[in-house]
Coordinates of C-alpha atoms in Angstrom, one line a residue:
X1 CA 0.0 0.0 0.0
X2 CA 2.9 2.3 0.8
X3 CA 4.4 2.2 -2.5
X4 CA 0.9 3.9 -4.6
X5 CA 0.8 6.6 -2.0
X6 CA 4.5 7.6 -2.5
X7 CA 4.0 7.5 -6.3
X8 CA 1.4 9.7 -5.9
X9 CA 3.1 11.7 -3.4
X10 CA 6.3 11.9 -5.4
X11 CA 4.2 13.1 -8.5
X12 CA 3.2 16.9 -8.6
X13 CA 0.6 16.1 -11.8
X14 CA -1.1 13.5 -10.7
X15 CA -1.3 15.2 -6.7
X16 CA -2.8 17.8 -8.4
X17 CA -5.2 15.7 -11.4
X18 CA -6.7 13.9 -8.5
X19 CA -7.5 17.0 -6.5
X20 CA -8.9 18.8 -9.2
X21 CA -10.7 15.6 -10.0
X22 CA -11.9 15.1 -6.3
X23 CA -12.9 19.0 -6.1
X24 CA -15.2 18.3 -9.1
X25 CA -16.8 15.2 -7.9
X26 CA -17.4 16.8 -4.7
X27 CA -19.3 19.8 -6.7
X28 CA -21.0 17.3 -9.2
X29 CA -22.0 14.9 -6.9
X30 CA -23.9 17.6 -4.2
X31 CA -25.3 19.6 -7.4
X32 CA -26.6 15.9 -9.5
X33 CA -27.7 14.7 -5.6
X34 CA -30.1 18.0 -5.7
X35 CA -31.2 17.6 -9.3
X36 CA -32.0 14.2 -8.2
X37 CA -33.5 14.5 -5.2
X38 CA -35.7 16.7 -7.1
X39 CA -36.2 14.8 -10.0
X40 CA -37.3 11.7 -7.7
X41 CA -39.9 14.6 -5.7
X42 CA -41.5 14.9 -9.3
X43 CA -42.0 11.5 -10.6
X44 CA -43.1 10.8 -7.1
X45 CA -45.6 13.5 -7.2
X46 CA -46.4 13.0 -10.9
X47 CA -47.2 8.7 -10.0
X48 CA -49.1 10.2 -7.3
X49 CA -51.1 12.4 -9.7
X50 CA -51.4 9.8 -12.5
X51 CA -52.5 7.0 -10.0
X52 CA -54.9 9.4 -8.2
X53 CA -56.5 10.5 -11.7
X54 CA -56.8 6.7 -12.5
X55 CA -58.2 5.7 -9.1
X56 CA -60.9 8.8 -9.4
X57 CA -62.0 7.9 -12.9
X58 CA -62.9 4.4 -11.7
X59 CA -64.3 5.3 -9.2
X60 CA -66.3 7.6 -10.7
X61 CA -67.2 5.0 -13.4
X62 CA -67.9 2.7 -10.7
X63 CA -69.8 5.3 -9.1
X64 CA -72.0 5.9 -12.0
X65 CA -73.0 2.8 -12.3
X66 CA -74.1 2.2 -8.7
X67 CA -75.8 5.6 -8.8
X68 CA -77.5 4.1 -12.5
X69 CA -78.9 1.4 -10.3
X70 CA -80.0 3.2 -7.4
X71 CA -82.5 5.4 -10.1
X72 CA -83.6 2.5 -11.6
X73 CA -84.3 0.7 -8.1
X74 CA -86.2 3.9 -6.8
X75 CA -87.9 4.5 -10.0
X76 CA -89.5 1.2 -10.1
X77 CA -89.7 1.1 -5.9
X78 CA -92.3 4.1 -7.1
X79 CA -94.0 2.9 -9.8
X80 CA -94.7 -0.5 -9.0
X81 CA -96.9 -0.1 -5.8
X82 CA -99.2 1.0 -8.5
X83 CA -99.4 -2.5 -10.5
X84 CA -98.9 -5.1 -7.9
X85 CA -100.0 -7.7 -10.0
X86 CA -98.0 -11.0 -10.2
X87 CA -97.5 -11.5 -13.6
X88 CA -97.0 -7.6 -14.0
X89 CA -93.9 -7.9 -11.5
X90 CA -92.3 -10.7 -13.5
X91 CA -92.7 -8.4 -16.6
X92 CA -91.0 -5.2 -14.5
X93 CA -88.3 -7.9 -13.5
X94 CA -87.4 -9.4 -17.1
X95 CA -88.0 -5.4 -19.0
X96 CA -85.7 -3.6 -16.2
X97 CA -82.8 -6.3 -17.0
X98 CA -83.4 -6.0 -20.2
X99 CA -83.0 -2.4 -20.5
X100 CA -80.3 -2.1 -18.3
X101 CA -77.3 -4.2 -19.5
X102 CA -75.1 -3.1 -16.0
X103 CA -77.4 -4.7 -14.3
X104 CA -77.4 -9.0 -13.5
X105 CA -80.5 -9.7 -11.7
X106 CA -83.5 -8.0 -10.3
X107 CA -86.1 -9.3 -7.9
X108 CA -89.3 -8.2 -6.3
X109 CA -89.9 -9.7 -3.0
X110 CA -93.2 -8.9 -1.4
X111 CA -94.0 -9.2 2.2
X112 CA -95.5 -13.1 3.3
X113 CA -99.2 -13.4 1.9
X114 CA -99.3 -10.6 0.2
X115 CA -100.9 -12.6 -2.5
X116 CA -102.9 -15.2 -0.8
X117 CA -103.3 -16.9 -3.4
X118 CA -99.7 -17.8 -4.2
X119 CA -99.4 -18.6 -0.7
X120 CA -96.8 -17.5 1.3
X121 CA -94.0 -16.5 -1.0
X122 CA -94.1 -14.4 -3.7
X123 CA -90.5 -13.3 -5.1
X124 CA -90.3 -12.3 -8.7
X125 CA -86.6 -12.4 -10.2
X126 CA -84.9 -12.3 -13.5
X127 CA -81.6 -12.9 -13.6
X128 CA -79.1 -12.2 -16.7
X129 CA -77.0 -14.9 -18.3
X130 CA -74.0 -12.9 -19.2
X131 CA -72.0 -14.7 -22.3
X132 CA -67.7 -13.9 -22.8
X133 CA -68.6 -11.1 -24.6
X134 CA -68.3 -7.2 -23.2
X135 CA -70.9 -6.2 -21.7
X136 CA -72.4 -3.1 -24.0
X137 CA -73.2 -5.9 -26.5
X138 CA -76.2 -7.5 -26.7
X139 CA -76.6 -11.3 -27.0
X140 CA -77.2 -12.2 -22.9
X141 CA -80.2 -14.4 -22.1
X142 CA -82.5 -13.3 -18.8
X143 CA -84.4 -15.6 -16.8
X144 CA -86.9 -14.8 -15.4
X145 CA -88.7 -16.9 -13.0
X146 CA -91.1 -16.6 -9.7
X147 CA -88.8 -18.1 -7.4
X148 CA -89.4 -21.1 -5.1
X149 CA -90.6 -21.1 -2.0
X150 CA -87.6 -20.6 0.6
X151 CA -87.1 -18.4 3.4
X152 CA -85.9 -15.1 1.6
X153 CA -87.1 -12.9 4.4
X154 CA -84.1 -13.7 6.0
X155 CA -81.5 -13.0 3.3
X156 CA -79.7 -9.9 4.2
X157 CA -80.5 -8.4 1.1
X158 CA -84.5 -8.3 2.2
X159 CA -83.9 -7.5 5.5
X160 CA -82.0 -5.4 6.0
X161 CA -83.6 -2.3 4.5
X162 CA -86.8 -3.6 5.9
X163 CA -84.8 -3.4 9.3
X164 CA -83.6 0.0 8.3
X165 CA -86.7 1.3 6.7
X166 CA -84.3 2.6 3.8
X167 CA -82.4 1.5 0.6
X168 CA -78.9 0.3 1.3
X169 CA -76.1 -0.9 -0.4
X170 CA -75.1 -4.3 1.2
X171 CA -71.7 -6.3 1.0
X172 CA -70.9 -8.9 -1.2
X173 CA -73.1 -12.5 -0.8
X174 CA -73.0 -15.2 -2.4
X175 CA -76.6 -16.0 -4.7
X176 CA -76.0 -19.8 -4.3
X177 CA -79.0 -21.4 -3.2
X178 CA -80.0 -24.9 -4.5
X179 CA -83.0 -25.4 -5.9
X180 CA -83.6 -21.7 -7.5
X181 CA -82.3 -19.4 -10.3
X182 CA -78.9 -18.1 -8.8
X183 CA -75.4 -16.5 -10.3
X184 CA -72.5 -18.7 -10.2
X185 CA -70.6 -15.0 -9.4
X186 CA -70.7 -13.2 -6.1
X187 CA -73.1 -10.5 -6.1
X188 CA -73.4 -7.2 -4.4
X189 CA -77.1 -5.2 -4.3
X190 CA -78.8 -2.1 -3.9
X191 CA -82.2 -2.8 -2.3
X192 CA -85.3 -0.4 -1.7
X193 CA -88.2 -1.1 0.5
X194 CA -91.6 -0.8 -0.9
X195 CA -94.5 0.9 0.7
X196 CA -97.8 1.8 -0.4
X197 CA -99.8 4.7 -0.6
X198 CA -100.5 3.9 3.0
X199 CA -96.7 3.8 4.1
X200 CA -97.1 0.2 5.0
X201 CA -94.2 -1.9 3.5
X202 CA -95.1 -4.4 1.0
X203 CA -91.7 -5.8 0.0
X204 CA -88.5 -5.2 -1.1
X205 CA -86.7 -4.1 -4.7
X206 CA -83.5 -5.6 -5.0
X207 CA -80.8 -4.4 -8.3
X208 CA -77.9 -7.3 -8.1
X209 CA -74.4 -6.7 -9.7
X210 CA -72.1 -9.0 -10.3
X211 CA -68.5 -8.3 -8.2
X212 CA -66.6 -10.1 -10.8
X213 CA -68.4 -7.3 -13.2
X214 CA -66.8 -4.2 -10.8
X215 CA -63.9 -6.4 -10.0
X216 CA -63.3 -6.3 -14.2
X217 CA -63.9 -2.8 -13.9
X218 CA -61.4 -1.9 -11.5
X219 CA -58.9 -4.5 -12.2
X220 CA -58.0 -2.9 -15.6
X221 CA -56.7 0.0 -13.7
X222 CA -53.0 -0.9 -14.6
X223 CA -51.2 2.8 -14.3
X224 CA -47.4 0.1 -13.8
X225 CA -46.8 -2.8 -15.2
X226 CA -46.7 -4.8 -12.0
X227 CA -49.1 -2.4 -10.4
X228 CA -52.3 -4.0 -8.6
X229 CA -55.8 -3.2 -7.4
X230 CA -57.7 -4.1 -4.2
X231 CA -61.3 -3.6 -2.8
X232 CA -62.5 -4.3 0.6
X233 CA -65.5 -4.4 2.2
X234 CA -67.0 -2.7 5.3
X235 CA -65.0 -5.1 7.8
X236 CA -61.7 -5.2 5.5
X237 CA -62.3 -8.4 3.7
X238 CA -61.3 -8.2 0.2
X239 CA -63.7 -8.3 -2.4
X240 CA -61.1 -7.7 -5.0
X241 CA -57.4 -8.9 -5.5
X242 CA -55.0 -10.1 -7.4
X243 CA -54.9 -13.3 -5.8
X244 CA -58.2 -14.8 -5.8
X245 CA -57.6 -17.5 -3.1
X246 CA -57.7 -14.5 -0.8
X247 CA -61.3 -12.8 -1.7
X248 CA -63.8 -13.0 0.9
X249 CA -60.8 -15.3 3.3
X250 CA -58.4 -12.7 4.3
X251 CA -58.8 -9.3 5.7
X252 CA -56.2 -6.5 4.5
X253 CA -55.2 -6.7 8.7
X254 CA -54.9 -10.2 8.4
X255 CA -53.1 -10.5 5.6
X256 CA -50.4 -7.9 6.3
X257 CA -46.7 -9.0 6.2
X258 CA -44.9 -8.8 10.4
X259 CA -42.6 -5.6 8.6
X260 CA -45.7 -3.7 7.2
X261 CA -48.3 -4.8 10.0
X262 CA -48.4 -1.3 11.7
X263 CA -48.7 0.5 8.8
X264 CA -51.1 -1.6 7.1
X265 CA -53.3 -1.7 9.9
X266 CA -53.2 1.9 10.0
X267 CA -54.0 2.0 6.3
X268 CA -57.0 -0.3 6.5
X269 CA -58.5 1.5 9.2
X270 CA -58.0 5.0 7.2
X271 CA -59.7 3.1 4.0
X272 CA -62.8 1.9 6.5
X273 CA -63.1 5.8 7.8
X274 CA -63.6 6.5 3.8
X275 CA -60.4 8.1 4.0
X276 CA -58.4 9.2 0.5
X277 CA -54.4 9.3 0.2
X278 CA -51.8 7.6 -0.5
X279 CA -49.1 5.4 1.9
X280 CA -45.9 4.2 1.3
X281 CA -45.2 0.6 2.8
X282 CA -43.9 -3.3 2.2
X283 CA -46.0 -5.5 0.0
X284 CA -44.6 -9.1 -1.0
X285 CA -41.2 -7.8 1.0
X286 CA -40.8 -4.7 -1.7
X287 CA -41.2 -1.2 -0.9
X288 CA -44.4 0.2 -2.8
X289 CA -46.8 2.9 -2.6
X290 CA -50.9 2.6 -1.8
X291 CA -53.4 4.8 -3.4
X292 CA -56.5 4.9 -2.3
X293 CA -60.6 6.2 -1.8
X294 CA -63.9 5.3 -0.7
X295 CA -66.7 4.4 -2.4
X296 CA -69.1 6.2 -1.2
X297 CA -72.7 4.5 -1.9
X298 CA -71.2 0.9 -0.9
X299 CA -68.7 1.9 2.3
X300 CA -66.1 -0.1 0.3
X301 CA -62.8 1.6 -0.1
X302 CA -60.0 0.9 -3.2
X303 CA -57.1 1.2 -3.8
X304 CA -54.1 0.5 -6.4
X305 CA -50.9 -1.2 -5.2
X306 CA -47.8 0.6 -7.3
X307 CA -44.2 -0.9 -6.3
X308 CA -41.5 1.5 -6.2
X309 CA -39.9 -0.3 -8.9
X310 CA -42.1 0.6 -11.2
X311 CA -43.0 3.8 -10.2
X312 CA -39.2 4.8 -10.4
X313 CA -38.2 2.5 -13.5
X314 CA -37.3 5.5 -15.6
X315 CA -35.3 7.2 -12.8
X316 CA -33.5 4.3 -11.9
X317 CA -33.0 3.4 -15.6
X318 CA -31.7 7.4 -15.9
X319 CA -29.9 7.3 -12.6
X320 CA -27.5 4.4 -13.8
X321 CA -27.2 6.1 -17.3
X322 CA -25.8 9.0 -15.7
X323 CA -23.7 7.4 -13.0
X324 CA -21.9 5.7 -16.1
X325 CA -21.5 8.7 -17.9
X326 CA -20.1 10.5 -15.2
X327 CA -18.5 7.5 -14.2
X328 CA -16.8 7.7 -17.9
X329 CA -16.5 11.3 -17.9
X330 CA -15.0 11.6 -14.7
X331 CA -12.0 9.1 -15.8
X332 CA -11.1 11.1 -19.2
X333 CA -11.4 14.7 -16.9
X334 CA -8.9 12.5 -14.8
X335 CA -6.6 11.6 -17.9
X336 CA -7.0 15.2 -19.2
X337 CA -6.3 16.7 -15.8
X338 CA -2.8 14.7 -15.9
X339 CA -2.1 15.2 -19.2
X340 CA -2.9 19.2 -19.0
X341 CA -1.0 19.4 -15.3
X342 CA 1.9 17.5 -16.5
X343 CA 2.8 19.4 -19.3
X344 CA 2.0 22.6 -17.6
X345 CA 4.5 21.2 -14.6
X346 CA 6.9 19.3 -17.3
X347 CA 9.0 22.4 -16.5
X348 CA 9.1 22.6 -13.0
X349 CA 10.0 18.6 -13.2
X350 CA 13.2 19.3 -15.4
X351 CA 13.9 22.7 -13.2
X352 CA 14.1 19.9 -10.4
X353 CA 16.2 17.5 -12.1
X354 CA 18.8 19.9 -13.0
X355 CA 18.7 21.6 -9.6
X356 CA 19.8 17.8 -8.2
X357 CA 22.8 18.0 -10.6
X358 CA 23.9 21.4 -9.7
X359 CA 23.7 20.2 -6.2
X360 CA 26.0 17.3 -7.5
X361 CA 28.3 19.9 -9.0
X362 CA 27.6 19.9 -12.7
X363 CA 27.0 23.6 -13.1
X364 CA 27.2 23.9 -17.0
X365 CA 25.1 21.7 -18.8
X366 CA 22.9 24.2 -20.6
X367 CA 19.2 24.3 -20.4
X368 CA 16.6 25.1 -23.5
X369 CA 15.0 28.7 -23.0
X370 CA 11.2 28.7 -22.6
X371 CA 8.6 30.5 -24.7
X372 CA 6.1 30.2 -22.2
X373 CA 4.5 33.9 -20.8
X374 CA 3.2 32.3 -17.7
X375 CA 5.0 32.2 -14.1
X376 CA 6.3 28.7 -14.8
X377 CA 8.0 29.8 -18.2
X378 CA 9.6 32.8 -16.0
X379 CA 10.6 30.6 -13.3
X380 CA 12.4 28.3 -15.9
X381 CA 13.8 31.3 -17.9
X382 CA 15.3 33.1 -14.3
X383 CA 16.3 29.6 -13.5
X384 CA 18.4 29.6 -16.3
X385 CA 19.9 32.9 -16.3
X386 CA 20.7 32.1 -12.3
X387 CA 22.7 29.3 -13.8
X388 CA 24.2 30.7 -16.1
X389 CA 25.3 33.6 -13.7
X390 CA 26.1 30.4 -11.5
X391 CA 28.5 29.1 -13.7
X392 CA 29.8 31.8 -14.8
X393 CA 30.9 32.5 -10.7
X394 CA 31.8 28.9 -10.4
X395 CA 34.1 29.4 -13.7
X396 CA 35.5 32.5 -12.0
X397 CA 36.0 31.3 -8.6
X398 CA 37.6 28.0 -10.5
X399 CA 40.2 31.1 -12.0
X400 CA 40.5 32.7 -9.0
X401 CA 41.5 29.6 -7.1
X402 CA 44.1 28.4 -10.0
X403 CA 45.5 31.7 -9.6
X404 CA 45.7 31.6 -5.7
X405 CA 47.4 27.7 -6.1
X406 CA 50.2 29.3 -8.4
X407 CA 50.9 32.1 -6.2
X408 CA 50.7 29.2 -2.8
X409 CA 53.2 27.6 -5.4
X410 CA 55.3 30.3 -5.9
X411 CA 55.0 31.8 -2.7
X412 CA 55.9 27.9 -1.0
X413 CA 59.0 28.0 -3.6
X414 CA 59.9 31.4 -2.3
X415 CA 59.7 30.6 1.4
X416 CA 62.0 27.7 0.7
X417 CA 64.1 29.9 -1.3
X418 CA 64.3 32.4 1.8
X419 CA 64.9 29.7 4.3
X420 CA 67.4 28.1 2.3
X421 CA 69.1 31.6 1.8
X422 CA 68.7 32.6 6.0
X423 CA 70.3 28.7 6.4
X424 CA 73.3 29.9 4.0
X425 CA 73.4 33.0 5.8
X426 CA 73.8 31.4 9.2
X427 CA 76.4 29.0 8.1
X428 CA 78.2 31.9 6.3
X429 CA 77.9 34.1 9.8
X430 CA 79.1 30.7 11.4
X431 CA 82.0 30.3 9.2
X432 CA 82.7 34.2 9.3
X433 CA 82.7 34.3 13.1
X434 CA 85.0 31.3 13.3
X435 CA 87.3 32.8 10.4
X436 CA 87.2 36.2 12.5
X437 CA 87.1 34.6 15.8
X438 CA 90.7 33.3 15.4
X439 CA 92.4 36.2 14.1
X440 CA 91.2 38.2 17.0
X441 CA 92.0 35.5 19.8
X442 CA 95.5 35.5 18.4
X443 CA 95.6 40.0 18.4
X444 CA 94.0 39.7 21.7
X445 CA 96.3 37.1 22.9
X446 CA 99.4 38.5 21.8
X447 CA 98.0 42.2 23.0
X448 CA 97.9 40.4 26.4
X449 CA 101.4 39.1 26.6
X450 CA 103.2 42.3 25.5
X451 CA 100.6 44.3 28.1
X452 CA 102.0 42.3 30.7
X453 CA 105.6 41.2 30.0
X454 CA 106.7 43.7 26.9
X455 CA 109.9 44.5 28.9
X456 CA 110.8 40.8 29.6
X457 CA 110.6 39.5 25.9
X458 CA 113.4 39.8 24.0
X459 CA 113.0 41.7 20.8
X460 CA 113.0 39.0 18.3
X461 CA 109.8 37.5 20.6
X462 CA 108.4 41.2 20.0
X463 CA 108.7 41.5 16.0
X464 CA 107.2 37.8 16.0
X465 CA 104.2 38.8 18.2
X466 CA 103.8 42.0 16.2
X467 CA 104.2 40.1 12.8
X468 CA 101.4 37.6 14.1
X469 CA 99.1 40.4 15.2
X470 CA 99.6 42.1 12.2
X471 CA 99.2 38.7 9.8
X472 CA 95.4 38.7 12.0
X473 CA 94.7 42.2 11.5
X474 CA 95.6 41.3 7.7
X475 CA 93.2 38.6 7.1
X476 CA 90.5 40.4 9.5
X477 CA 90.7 42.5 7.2
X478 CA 90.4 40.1 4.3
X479 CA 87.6 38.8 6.2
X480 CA 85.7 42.2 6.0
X481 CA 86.5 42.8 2.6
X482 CA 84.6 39.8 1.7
X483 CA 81.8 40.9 3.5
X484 CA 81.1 43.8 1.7
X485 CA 81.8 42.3 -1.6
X486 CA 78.9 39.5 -0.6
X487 CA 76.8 42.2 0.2
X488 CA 77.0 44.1 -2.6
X489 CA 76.3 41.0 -4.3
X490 CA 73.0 40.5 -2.3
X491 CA 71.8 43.8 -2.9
X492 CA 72.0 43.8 -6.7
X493 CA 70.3 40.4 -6.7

């Protein structure tokens, strides 16, 4: 690991490529983190939007339909205390299906003995036969039929606006019952209480739509590809979903995975309230978002089931695009920072290598001048003139010190030349003071003896000492002689 970061340490362009490099990432990053960030905000609230408009134009449809049936089941609550007939009620039965192709069965149940002479039951119903075919085209075959005696006035459908005293929506049953006309499908109804002009009630209207007809209606709701749609009923069961092993079996509280159970429940209790909005939570262990809104007429509530995924597909599919462009661009801004900081620092690398051989003592290998304008072209250009004026010292000081080694030389030669003189000179003042020294013993020998005993020496002894001083005096006089001569000599060499 050491020897990258000393690489990179011991290289000035790529030091500076990567901080430039990191500086811009830094900037890029927080400024594509915001664009984003706010990108995200608007698909979010645009999915919001879209899914809203979607759920609000089914239920509207849905709406419309219910609200269709709920005219027609008033209108003929109305009319058809004036004709209580029995054969007329089988014909209002079969001509209101007819007419009305949203509609699957319809059935007038009239109070026990209302016609004594059908006995005790009197329910007239006529149910339609839908084919595979949509259901704006014509083709289905109604039933109609006065249905057998059983114990209707217990179905909830009968009694409960009897109980109430007002038309009602009531959940999903199922028609099932052996032995009389029935739908295979689930059914939901709106049923109307009768009364004549007396106010006493006389039976019951009941208008019958399929749930698999809604469910078709509201499972084609599809704003995402893997997007989903729900209904429940007053108590939470489901009355539409995806998977159909759950409908009228599960609750949306009991069905709620252990990571989403709080927020479920607090989303199923908002959808019973007839709450609209929208939620964000875990379905099938994947984050997802929850539209929903009542249905007014029914207290049912729906709601469309959008994972995140697909909400965000295109942002995510954009986010990676980007990230690998950036990714891209950021390596060639890398390559291009090098490239641009190392020739603009080529320079300063070749000012350093020739700095190391000056240190090393190789003052004159020339450098090329630089064209540049820029501070780096002036440092290389007053880096060369600084050594050139360099060398140029060196060269002199080089001069200089030749110089001062021939004058050490010739200076050393003269000092020997003095010493070897002053060494001459001491044996010639040696030899002189011995040649002298003699002479002068003998004079001042001899000028002893004839101070002290002239009158006792015979005169022969005399002349002899007088001839021997004077032969001294002679060559002391020699001796002098030569002495000037050798410094005459000196002093004109």
């Amino acid at each position: 690991m050491k020897r990258p970061f000393c690489y990179i340490r011991q290289r000035l362009s790529l030091r500076l490529g990567l901080l430039i490099v990191l500086i811009i990432t830094v900037v890029f990053s927080l400024l594509f983190d915001f664009l984003f960030y706010r990108c995200k905000r608007y698909i979010q609230n645009t999915a919001i939007e879209h899914a809203t408009q979607l759920l609000d134009n089914t239920a509207e449809r849905i709406n419309g339909i219910m609200e269709e049936t709920e005219l027609v089941t008033n209108f003929m609550a109305a009319t058809t205390t004036r004709h209580l007939h029995p054969d007329s009620l089988l014909a209002f039965t079969h001509r209101t299906v007819q007419e009305n192709h949203f509609l699957t069965g319809f059935a007038i149940s009239m109070e026990p003995y209302f016609f004594p002479e059908m006995g005790r039951y009197y329910s007239a119903y006529s149910l339609r036969h839908r084919s595979d075919k949509d259901i704006a085209e014509t083709g289905d075959s109604i039933t109609t039929v006065r249905e057998g005696p059983f114990e209707y006035f217990e179905a909830v459908w009968y009694k409960t606006p009897r109980a109430l005293g007002a038309a009602c929506w009531i959940d999903a049953f199922d028609d099932y019952n052996e032995g009389t006309l029935s739908s295979p499908d689930i059914m939901t109804s709106y049923c109307c209480p009768m009364r004549d002009a007396n106010g006493r009630y006389v039976g019951s209207i009941t208008a019958s739509l399929t749930l698999k007809w809604l469910s078709e209606a509201f499972t084609t709701l599809k704003p995402y590809p893997n997007s989903s749609a729900i209904m429940i009923g007053r108590d939470g069961t489901y009355l539409v979903h995806p998977d159909t092993s759950k409908l009228f079996r599960h609750t949306i509280f009991s069905d709620a995975a252990p990571e989403a159970r709080q927020n479920i429940e607090v989303l199923g209790r908002k959808m019973l309230a007839g709450n609209s909005g929208m939620t964000e939570t875990i379905v099938d262990g994947l984050p997802a978002f929850i539209f929903y809104r009542p249905l007014q007429r029914t207290g049912w509530s729906i709601a469309i089931v959008c994972p995140e995924s697909d909400v965000f597909a295109r942002y995510n599919r954009l986010l990676t695009i980007v990230w690998i462009i950036i990714g891209v661009g950021l390596a060639l801004l890398m390559l291009f920072c090098y490239q641009t900081v190392r020739r603009a620092v080529q320079p300063l690398k070749q000012l350093d290598e020739q700095a190391k051989r000056i240190a090393e003592g190789h003052f004159d290998e020339p450098l090329p001048e630089s064209h540049r304008h820029d501070s780096v072209g002036r440092l290389q250009n007053s880096f060369i003139r600084m050594q050139q004026s360099l060398a140029q010292t060196v060269n002199n000081i080089r001069i200089a010190n030749d110089e001062l080694a021939q004058h050490n030389d010739e200076l050393a030669n003269a000092t020997q030349l003095k010493l070897e003189t002053n060494r001459r000179k001491a044996a010639f003042i040696q030899d002189m003071y011995h040649e002298i020294r003699t002479p002068l013993n003998i004079i001042s020998g001899f000028a002893q003896v004839l101070a002290t005993s002239l009158h006792n020496l015979p005169a022969d002894e005399v002349a002899n000492i007088t001839a021997r001083m004077s032969e001294s005096a002679k060559d002391i006089s020699r001796l002098t002689q030569k002495l000037k001569e050798a410094s005459s000599d000196i002093q004109q060499a």
